Amino acid sequence: MLLIWLFSCFVRFSGVEGYQSRFTSIPSKPTFTHSGNNLTLIWRYHLSHADKPHFRWLVFGLWTNGDISTPLMSVSKNGKLVSYSDRIAWLGNKTTAAFRLHGVTIQDGGVYGCKLDFGAHVVRDSVRLAIIVSPRIEKNKIAEVKALEGEYVVIPCHVTGHPRRWIAWSRDGQILQNSTKESALKIPAARANMTGLYTCVAGNEAGIDKYNVLLLVTSCKHQSSETQEESDEHRSHDLGHFHVRATFTPTLVVAFILFVIFGAYFFFRYAGARSNKFRTYNKMSQDEQARSLMGEWSSFADSGEKI
């Protein structure tokens, strides 16, 4: 009985599952890595002399309900490699099962397993892979929130990352809110003295990120005075336009009247001069008219003009 008990203890603590083949080294549980890194999962194993002839293949894949549910890579006894993913590379040998995952992402998080298959029995092990993503706060171009005094105010802080451990809000170095669930800062009733710069800080194992938001709280009295000033400004602006139009209209009327008067004056003066000339010409005798025409003709000829 004592020998049976010692053998069962040996099996329990050495990780033997069926005969004496076992894993001698396994990945840390859980295994953490940062998003974007290349990760290598390593299992070292020992095959007993009794199991070596029965070894069929080594399988690596996604683990569900105590066994590999989705194979990602397998290695047969004769060294034939079968891969079901371009992102996984084999780095192992006859005593080591090593699998490298290239460029891990948050979607790669989960449980993975390695299995030695001997047909009649198997040796299994699994490990949970946790992907750490640095926290990142979505930053708006205009980090400003406006509110009236007495209003319910929510200052947003949208955070991504895994795992999200904590989010803290502060103002002038004083912590206002520290939580692992709530990301937005909520103010039930804003007051004018709450105007200032607020800081949101998010952090986890991978690092921290910060974001500053300016809160402007305006009192109702100040708001009404600003509205009255804007109304007065618009009213004075409209009156100024009306005064300009009222001043400019009479000026145009006076200019038009003067233009008509002077135009009529010069028109009648020119018409009177032409009428006197024709009356004088008609009173001349034929000889005088001829001499007058000859004189006009001479003046045209002297000035170089042609008819």
mmCIF file of C-alpha atoms in Angstrom:
data_model
loop_
_atom_site.group_PDB
_atom_site.id
_atom_site.type_symbol
_atom_site.label_atom_id
_atom_site.label_comp_id
_atom_site.label_asym_id
_atom_site.label_seq_id
_atom_site.Cartn_x
_atom_site.Cartn_y
_atom_site.Cartn_z
ATOM 1 C CA MET A 1 0.000 0.000 0.000
ATOM 2 C CA LEU A 2 2.820 2.381 0.819
ATOM 3 C CA LEU A 3 4.403 1.790 -2.577
ATOM 4 C CA ILE A 4 1.112 2.451 -4.348
ATOM 5 C CA TRP A 5 0.662 5.710 -2.433
ATOM 6 C CA LEU A 6 4.221 6.843 -3.271
ATOM 7 C CA PHE A 7 3.668 6.050 -6.946
ATOM 8 C CA SER A 8 0.392 8.028 -7.060
ATOM 9 C CA CYS A 9 2.124 11.013 -5.436
ATOM 10 C CA PHE A 10 4.891 10.790 -8.007
ATOM 11 C CA VAL A 11 2.359 10.736 -10.822
ATOM 12 C CA ARG A 12 0.487 13.726 -9.350
ATOM 13 C CA PHE A 13 3.481 15.998 -8.832
ATOM 14 C CA SER A 14 5.453 15.023 -11.936
ATOM 15 C CA GLY A 15 2.585 15.649 -14.347
ATOM 16 C CA VAL A 16 2.572 12.134 -15.738
ATOM 17 C CA GLU A 17 -0.577 11.177 -17.583
ATOM 18 C CA GLY A 18 -0.416 7.576 -18.754
ATOM 19 C CA TYR A 19 2.913 5.810 -18.322
ATOM 20 C CA GLN A 20 5.826 8.203 -17.654
ATOM 21 C CA SER A 21 5.735 10.620 -20.595
ATOM 22 C CA ARG A 22 5.175 14.153 -19.317
ATOM 23 C CA PHE A 23 5.807 17.849 -19.771
ATOM 24 C CA THR A 24 8.894 18.911 -17.861
ATOM 25 C CA SER A 25 8.413 22.647 -18.455
ATOM 26 C CA ILE A 26 5.309 24.638 -19.337
ATOM 27 C CA PRO A 27 4.516 28.333 -20.057
ATOM 28 C CA SER A 28 3.658 30.637 -17.169
ATOM 29 C CA LYS A 29 -0.026 30.675 -16.240
ATOM 30 C CA PRO A 30 -1.438 32.992 -17.282
ATOM 31 C CA THR A 31 0.925 34.318 -19.936
ATOM 32 C CA PHE A 32 0.833 38.074 -20.559
ATOM 33 C CA THR A 33 2.042 39.907 -23.648
ATOM 34 C CA HIS A 34 1.532 43.309 -25.214
ATOM 35 C CA SER A 35 -0.459 43.861 -28.364
ATOM 36 C CA GLY A 36 1.802 43.875 -31.438
ATOM 37 C CA ASN A 37 4.513 41.694 -29.898
ATOM 38 C CA ASN A 38 5.707 38.309 -31.125
ATOM 39 C CA LEU A 39 5.033 35.653 -28.482
ATOM 40 C CA THR A 40 6.613 32.210 -28.122
ATOM 41 C CA LEU A 41 4.846 29.499 -26.079
ATOM 42 C CA ILE A 42 7.246 26.706 -25.029
ATOM 43 C CA TRP A 43 6.533 23.244 -23.663
ATOM 44 C CA ARG A 44 9.438 20.886 -22.893
ATOM 45 C CA TYR A 45 8.561 17.236 -22.625
ATOM 46 C CA HIS A 46 9.985 13.797 -21.913
ATOM 47 C CA LEU A 47 8.960 10.632 -23.756
ATOM 48 C CA SER A 48 9.364 7.364 -21.928
ATOM 49 C CA HIS A 49 10.905 4.359 -23.657
ATOM 50 C CA ALA A 50 7.542 2.630 -23.494
ATOM 51 C CA ASP A 51 5.732 5.577 -25.169
ATOM 52 C CA LYS A 52 8.217 6.360 -27.930
ATOM 53 C CA PRO A 53 7.032 3.584 -30.290
ATOM 54 C CA HIS A 54 3.421 4.707 -29.824
ATOM 55 C CA PHE A 55 3.975 8.444 -30.331
ATOM 56 C CA ARG A 56 1.746 9.694 -33.183
ATOM 57 C CA TRP A 57 1.899 13.499 -33.239
ATOM 58 C CA LEU A 58 2.119 16.696 -31.248
ATOM 59 C CA VAL A 59 -0.749 19.164 -31.605
ATOM 60 C CA PHE A 60 -1.045 22.877 -30.712
ATOM 61 C CA GLY A 61 -4.275 24.855 -30.878
ATOM 62 C CA LEU A 62 -7.190 26.565 -29.158
ATOM 63 C CA TRP A 63 -8.369 24.898 -25.991
ATOM 64 C CA THR A 64 -12.012 24.269 -25.019
ATOM 65 C CA ASN A 65 -13.544 21.964 -22.407
ATOM 66 C CA GLY A 66 -10.330 20.204 -21.471
ATOM 67 C CA ASP A 67 -8.993 19.483 -24.958
ATOM 68 C CA ILE A 68 -7.827 21.117 -28.187
ATOM 69 C CA SER A 69 -10.906 22.232 -30.130
ATOM 70 C CA THR A 70 -9.259 24.049 -33.037
ATOM 71 C CA PRO A 71 -5.839 22.714 -34.167
ATOM 72 C CA LEU A 72 -3.451 25.407 -35.341
ATOM 73 C CA MET A 73 -0.338 23.292 -35.909
ATOM 74 C CA SER A 74 0.643 19.615 -35.695
ATOM 75 C CA VAL A 75 3.944 17.749 -35.918
ATOM 76 C CA SER A 76 3.971 14.033 -36.720
ATOM 77 C CA LYS A 77 6.407 11.381 -35.472
ATOM 78 C CA ASN A 78 8.518 11.563 -38.624
ATOM 79 C CA GLY A 79 8.750 15.374 -38.391
ATOM 80 C CA LYS A 80 6.040 16.273 -40.888
ATOM 81 C CA LEU A 81 4.690 19.732 -40.064
ATOM 82 C CA VAL A 82 1.115 20.825 -40.761
ATOM 83 C CA SER A 83 0.194 24.465 -40.076
ATOM 84 C CA TYR A 84 -3.293 25.931 -40.194
ATOM 85 C CA SER A 85 -2.257 29.574 -39.702
ATOM 86 C CA ASP A 86 0.330 31.774 -41.442
ATOM 87 C CA ARG A 87 0.922 33.662 -38.184
ATOM 88 C CA ILE A 88 2.272 30.657 -36.269
ATOM 89 C CA ALA A 89 5.813 29.297 -36.674
ATOM 90 C CA TRP A 90 7.349 26.071 -35.332
ATOM 91 C CA LEU A 91 10.578 26.520 -33.306
ATOM 92 C CA GLY A 92 10.686 23.160 -31.535
ATOM 93 C CA ASN A 93 12.741 19.974 -31.661
ATOM 94 C CA LYS A 94 12.523 16.372 -30.391
ATOM 95 C CA THR A 95 12.200 17.442 -26.759
ATOM 96 C CA THR A 96 10.685 20.920 -27.084
ATOM 97 C CA ALA A 97 7.396 22.163 -28.495
ATOM 98 C CA ALA A 98 7.777 25.873 -29.241
ATOM 99 C CA PHE A 99 5.241 27.926 -31.171
ATOM 100 C CA ARG A 100 5.706 31.573 -32.108
ATOM 101 C CA LEU A 101 2.665 33.829 -32.672
ATOM 102 C CA HIS A 102 3.513 36.816 -34.845
ATOM 103 C CA GLY A 103 1.968 40.247 -34.144
ATOM 104 C CA VAL A 104 -0.549 39.269 -31.492
ATOM 105 C CA THR A 105 -3.703 41.362 -31.191
ATOM 106 C CA ILE A 106 -6.455 41.686 -28.628
ATOM 107 C CA GLN A 107 -8.425 39.066 -30.572
ATOM 108 C CA ASP A 108 -5.681 36.470 -29.912
ATOM 109 C CA GLY A 109 -6.440 36.388 -26.217
ATOM 110 C CA GLY A 110 -7.786 33.061 -24.959
ATOM 111 C CA VAL A 111 -6.758 29.556 -23.889
ATOM 112 C CA TYR A 112 -4.240 27.538 -25.899
ATOM 113 C CA GLY A 113 -3.118 23.951 -25.428
ATOM 114 C CA CYS A 114 -0.417 21.478 -26.382
ATOM 115 C CA LYS A 115 -1.069 17.710 -26.632
ATOM 116 C CA LEU A 116 1.146 14.646 -27.072
ATOM 117 C CA ASP A 117 -0.911 11.918 -28.718
ATOM 118 C CA PHE A 118 0.096 8.283 -28.218
ATOM 119 C CA GLY A 119 -3.142 6.746 -29.532
ATOM 120 C CA ALA A 120 -4.199 4.917 -26.370
ATOM 121 C CA HIS A 121 -3.525 7.916 -24.159
ATOM 122 C CA VAL A 122 -2.503 11.601 -24.387
ATOM 123 C CA VAL A 123 -0.517 14.109 -22.371
ATOM 124 C CA ARG A 124 -2.153 17.549 -22.302
ATOM 125 C CA ASP A 125 -1.524 21.012 -20.961
ATOM 126 C CA SER A 126 -3.175 24.397 -21.443
ATOM 127 C CA VAL A 127 -2.349 28.047 -20.773
ATOM 128 C CA ARG A 128 -4.413 31.237 -20.818
ATOM 129 C CA LEU A 129 -2.997 34.019 -22.999
ATOM 130 C CA ALA A 130 -3.855 37.554 -21.872
ATOM 131 C CA ILE A 131 -3.175 40.409 -24.285
ATOM 132 C CA ILE A 132 -2.328 43.750 -22.719
ATOM 133 C CA VAL A 133 -3.218 46.854 -24.725
ATOM 134 C CA SER A 134 -2.037 50.239 -23.524
ATOM 135 C CA PRO A 135 -4.932 52.544 -22.619
ATOM 136 C CA ARG A 136 -5.772 55.156 -25.210
ATOM 137 C CA ILE A 137 -8.148 58.059 -24.687
ATOM 138 C CA GLU A 138 -10.086 59.347 -27.687
ATOM 139 C CA LYS A 139 -9.121 63.009 -27.898
ATOM 140 C CA ASN A 140 -11.401 65.569 -29.537
ATOM 141 C CA LYS A 141 -9.993 68.525 -31.446
ATOM 142 C CA ILE A 142 -11.955 70.985 -29.264
ATOM 143 C CA ALA A 143 -11.638 69.788 -25.656
ATOM 144 C CA GLU A 144 -14.203 72.160 -24.202
ATOM 145 C CA VAL A 145 -17.535 71.692 -22.436
ATOM 146 C CA LYS A 146 -19.932 74.618 -21.859
ATOM 147 C CA ALA A 147 -22.744 74.607 -19.330
ATOM 148 C CA LEU A 148 -25.103 76.967 -17.492
ATOM 149 C CA GLU A 149 -25.031 77.245 -13.751
ATOM 150 C CA GLY A 150 -27.213 74.571 -12.157
ATOM 151 C CA GLU A 151 -27.141 72.224 -15.173
ATOM 152 C CA TYR A 152 -26.307 68.503 -15.032
ATOM 153 C CA VAL A 153 -22.914 68.132 -16.745
ATOM 154 C CA VAL A 154 -21.243 65.017 -18.167
ATOM 155 C CA ILE A 155 -17.607 65.337 -19.269
ATOM 156 C CA PRO A 156 -16.843 62.323 -21.511
ATOM 157 C CA CYS A 157 -13.622 60.319 -21.543
ATOM 158 C CA HIS A 158 -13.720 57.438 -24.045
ATOM 159 C CA VAL A 159 -11.017 54.879 -23.176
ATOM 160 C CA THR A 160 -9.836 51.792 -25.050
ATOM 161 C CA GLY A 161 -7.347 49.212 -23.817
ATOM 162 C CA HIS A 162 -7.160 45.832 -22.125
ATOM 163 C CA PRO A 163 -7.418 45.230 -19.331
ATOM 164 C CA ARG A 164 -8.853 48.575 -18.170
ATOM 165 C CA ARG A 165 -7.825 48.879 -14.529
ATOM 166 C CA TRP A 166 -8.672 52.399 -13.436
ATOM 167 C CA ILE A 167 -9.766 55.844 -14.600
ATOM 168 C CA ALA A 168 -9.246 58.963 -12.487
ATOM 169 C CA TRP A 169 -10.493 62.549 -12.832
ATOM 170 C CA SER A 170 -8.671 65.435 -11.196
ATOM 171 C CA ARG A 171 -8.652 69.217 -11.116
ATOM 172 C CA ASP A 172 -5.618 71.208 -9.981
ATOM 173 C CA GLY A 173 -4.071 68.000 -8.599
ATOM 174 C CA GLN A 174 -7.121 67.086 -6.512
ATOM 175 C CA ILE A 175 -8.726 63.696 -7.248
ATOM 176 C CA LEU A 176 -12.443 64.078 -7.982
ATOM 177 C CA GLN A 177 -13.338 60.559 -9.131
ATOM 178 C CA ASN A 178 -11.477 57.245 -9.190
ATOM 179 C CA SER A 179 -13.211 54.244 -10.714
ATOM 180 C CA THR A 180 -12.696 51.076 -12.728
ATOM 181 C CA LYS A 181 -16.142 51.250 -14.364
ATOM 182 C CA GLU A 182 -17.186 54.878 -14.878
ATOM 183 C CA SER A 183 -15.141 56.760 -17.464
ATOM 184 C CA ALA A 184 -17.159 59.994 -17.654
ATOM 185 C CA LEU A 185 -17.129 62.679 -14.980
ATOM 186 C CA LYS A 186 -20.663 63.540 -13.857
ATOM 187 C CA ILE A 187 -21.532 66.814 -12.115
ATOM 188 C CA PRO A 188 -25.154 66.937 -10.817
ATOM 189 C CA ALA A 189 -25.332 70.744 -10.582
ATOM 190 C CA ALA A 190 -22.626 72.909 -12.087
ATOM 191 C CA ARG A 191 -21.496 76.083 -10.326
ATOM 192 C CA ALA A 192 -19.610 79.069 -11.662
ATOM 193 C CA ASN A 193 -16.572 78.313 -9.470
ATOM 194 C CA MET A 194 -16.268 74.884 -11.141
ATOM 195 C CA THR A 195 -14.900 76.491 -14.287
ATOM 196 C CA GLY A 196 -11.423 75.125 -14.941
ATOM 197 C CA LEU A 197 -9.220 72.494 -16.553
ATOM 198 C CA TYR A 198 -10.104 68.878 -15.766
ATOM 199 C CA THR A 199 -7.780 65.908 -16.391
ATOM 200 C CA CYS A 200 -8.776 62.336 -17.188
ATOM 201 C CA VAL A 201 -6.077 59.700 -16.542
ATOM 202 C CA ALA A 202 -6.475 56.054 -17.630
ATOM 203 C CA GLY A 203 -3.950 53.351 -16.772
ATOM 204 C CA ASN A 204 -3.254 49.632 -16.701
ATOM 205 C CA GLU A 205 -0.191 47.345 -16.647
ATOM 206 C CA ALA A 206 0.900 48.630 -20.063
ATOM 207 C CA GLY A 207 0.964 52.347 -19.216
ATOM 208 C CA ILE A 208 -1.187 55.453 -18.844
ATOM 209 C CA ASP A 209 -2.808 58.104 -21.032
ATOM 210 C CA LYS A 210 -4.052 61.603 -20.172
ATOM 211 C CA TYR A 211 -6.640 63.984 -21.561
ATOM 212 C CA ASN A 212 -7.455 67.579 -20.560
ATOM 213 C CA VAL A 213 -10.917 69.128 -20.887
ATOM 214 C CA LEU A 214 -11.864 72.753 -20.228
ATOM 215 C CA LEU A 215 -15.190 73.242 -18.430
ATOM 216 C CA LEU A 216 -16.846 76.670 -18.780
ATOM 217 C CA VAL A 217 -19.770 77.300 -16.415
ATOM 218 C CA THR A 218 -21.757 80.489 -17.109
ATOM 219 C CA SER A 219 -24.197 82.019 -14.654
ATOM 220 C CA CYS A 220 -27.739 82.798 -15.843
ATOM 221 C CA LYS A 221 -27.318 86.515 -15.035
ATOM 222 C CA HIS A 222 -24.156 86.695 -17.105
ATOM 223 C CA GLN A 223 -25.880 84.851 -19.904
ATOM 224 C CA SER A 224 -28.815 87.315 -19.924
ATOM 225 C CA SER A 225 -26.475 90.336 -19.905
ATOM 226 C CA GLU A 226 -24.542 88.900 -22.841
ATOM 227 C CA THR A 227 -27.804 88.367 -24.705
ATOM 228 C CA GLN A 228 -28.879 91.963 -23.995
ATOM 229 C CA GLU A 229 -25.507 93.305 -25.175
ATOM 230 C CA GLU A 230 -25.768 91.317 -28.391
ATOM 231 C CA SER A 231 -29.313 92.615 -28.936
ATOM 232 C CA ASP A 232 -28.214 96.230 -28.354
ATOM 233 C CA GLU A 233 -25.296 95.748 -30.711
ATOM 234 C CA HIS A 234 -27.547 94.428 -33.473
ATOM 235 C CA ARG A 235 -30.029 97.259 -32.900
ATOM 236 C CA SER A 236 -27.329 99.947 -33.107
ATOM 237 C CA HIS A 237 -25.922 98.260 -36.193
ATOM 238 C CA ASP A 238 -29.325 98.333 -37.889
ATOM 239 C CA LEU A 239 -29.859 101.991 -36.899
ATOM 240 C CA GLY A 240 -26.491 102.891 -38.363
ATOM 241 C CA HIS A 241 -27.448 101.315 -41.673
ATOM 242 C CA PHE A 242 -30.763 103.171 -41.636
ATOM 243 C CA HIS A 243 -29.010 106.505 -40.913
ATOM 244 C CA VAL A 244 -26.622 105.975 -43.811
ATOM 245 C CA ARG A 245 -29.471 105.160 -46.166
ATOM 246 C CA ALA A 246 -31.516 108.130 -44.913
ATOM 247 C CA THR A 247 -28.562 110.501 -45.427
ATOM 248 C CA PHE A 248 -27.595 109.120 -48.782
ATOM 249 C CA THR A 249 -31.093 109.288 -50.380
ATOM 250 C CA PRO A 250 -31.597 113.130 -50.225
ATOM 251 C CA THR A 251 -28.109 113.631 -51.665
ATOM 252 C CA LEU A 252 -29.023 111.656 -54.769
ATOM 253 C CA VAL A 253 -32.291 113.605 -55.192
ATOM 254 C CA VAL A 254 -30.543 116.996 -54.976
ATOM 255 C CA ALA A 255 -27.836 115.916 -57.432
ATOM 256 C CA PHE A 256 -30.476 114.720 -59.912
ATOM 257 C CA ILE A 257 -32.419 118.030 -59.704
ATOM 258 C CA LEU A 258 -29.244 120.078 -60.269
ATOM 259 C CA PHE A 259 -28.324 117.885 -63.235
ATOM 260 C CA VAL A 260 -31.757 118.469 -64.813
ATOM 261 C CA ILE A 261 -31.589 122.240 -64.249
ATOM 262 C CA PHE A 262 -28.110 122.679 -65.734
ATOM 263 C CA GLY A 263 -28.934 120.361 -68.616
ATOM 264 C CA ALA A 264 -32.037 122.372 -69.495
ATOM 265 C CA TYR A 265 -30.086 125.631 -69.220
ATOM 266 C CA PHE A 266 -27.337 124.618 -71.645
ATOM 267 C CA PHE A 267 -29.825 123.001 -74.029
ATOM 268 C CA PHE A 268 -31.974 126.123 -74.380
ATOM 269 C CA ARG A 269 -28.942 128.374 -74.626
ATOM 270 C CA TYR A 270 -27.495 126.310 -77.494
ATOM 271 C CA ALA A 271 -30.882 126.118 -79.198
ATOM 272 C CA GLY A 272 -31.316 129.933 -78.939
ATOM 273 C CA ALA A 273 -27.885 130.594 -80.473
ATOM 274 C CA ARG A 274 -28.640 128.331 -83.411
ATOM 275 C CA SER A 275 -32.011 129.970 -83.963
ATOM 276 C CA ASN A 276 -30.458 133.481 -84.022
ATOM 277 C CA LYS A 277 -27.886 132.337 -86.515
ATOM 278 C CA PHE A 278 -30.484 130.923 -88.878
ATOM 279 C CA ARG A 279 -32.628 134.072 -88.615
ATOM 280 C CA THR A 280 -29.618 136.250 -89.419
ATOM 281 C CA TYR A 281 -28.726 134.050 -92.368
ATOM 282 C CA ASN A 282 -32.229 134.188 -93.797
ATOM 283 C CA LYS A 283 -32.280 138.022 -93.707
ATOM 284 C CA MET A 284 -29.162 138.220 -95.957
ATOM 285 C CA SER A 285 -29.386 138.732 -99.685
ATOM 286 C CA GLN A 286 -28.260 136.047 -102.034
ATOM 287 C CA ASP A 287 -24.904 137.756 -102.613
ATOM 288 C CA GLU A 288 -24.261 138.081 -98.907
ATOM 289 C CA GLN A 289 -25.228 134.457 -98.366
ATOM 290 C CA ALA A 290 -22.790 133.398 -101.089
ATOM 291 C CA ARG A 291 -20.000 135.475 -99.586
ATOM 292 C CA SER A 292 -20.731 133.983 -96.154
ATOM 293 C CA LEU A 293 -20.552 130.437 -97.527
ATOM 294 C CA MET A 294 -17.269 131.252 -99.317
ATOM 295 C CA GLY A 295 -15.851 132.596 -96.083
ATOM 296 C CA GLU A 296 -16.819 129.450 -94.165
ATOM 297 C CA TRP A 297 -15.323 127.368 -96.974
ATOM 298 C CA SER A 298 -12.038 129.289 -96.729
ATOM 299 C CA SER A 299 -11.893 128.763 -92.968
ATOM 300 C CA PHE A 300 -12.347 125.004 -93.433
ATOM 301 C CA ALA A 301 -9.649 124.920 -96.136
ATOM 302 C CA ASP A 302 -7.194 126.853 -93.955
ATOM 303 C CA SER A 303 -7.679 124.506 -91.006
ATOM 304 C CA GLY A 304 -7.001 121.445 -93.215
ATOM 305 C CA GLU A 305 -10.467 119.921 -92.820
ATOM 306 C CA LYS A 306 -12.146 118.167 -95.750
ATOM 307 C CA ILE A 307 -15.813 117.955 -96.642
#
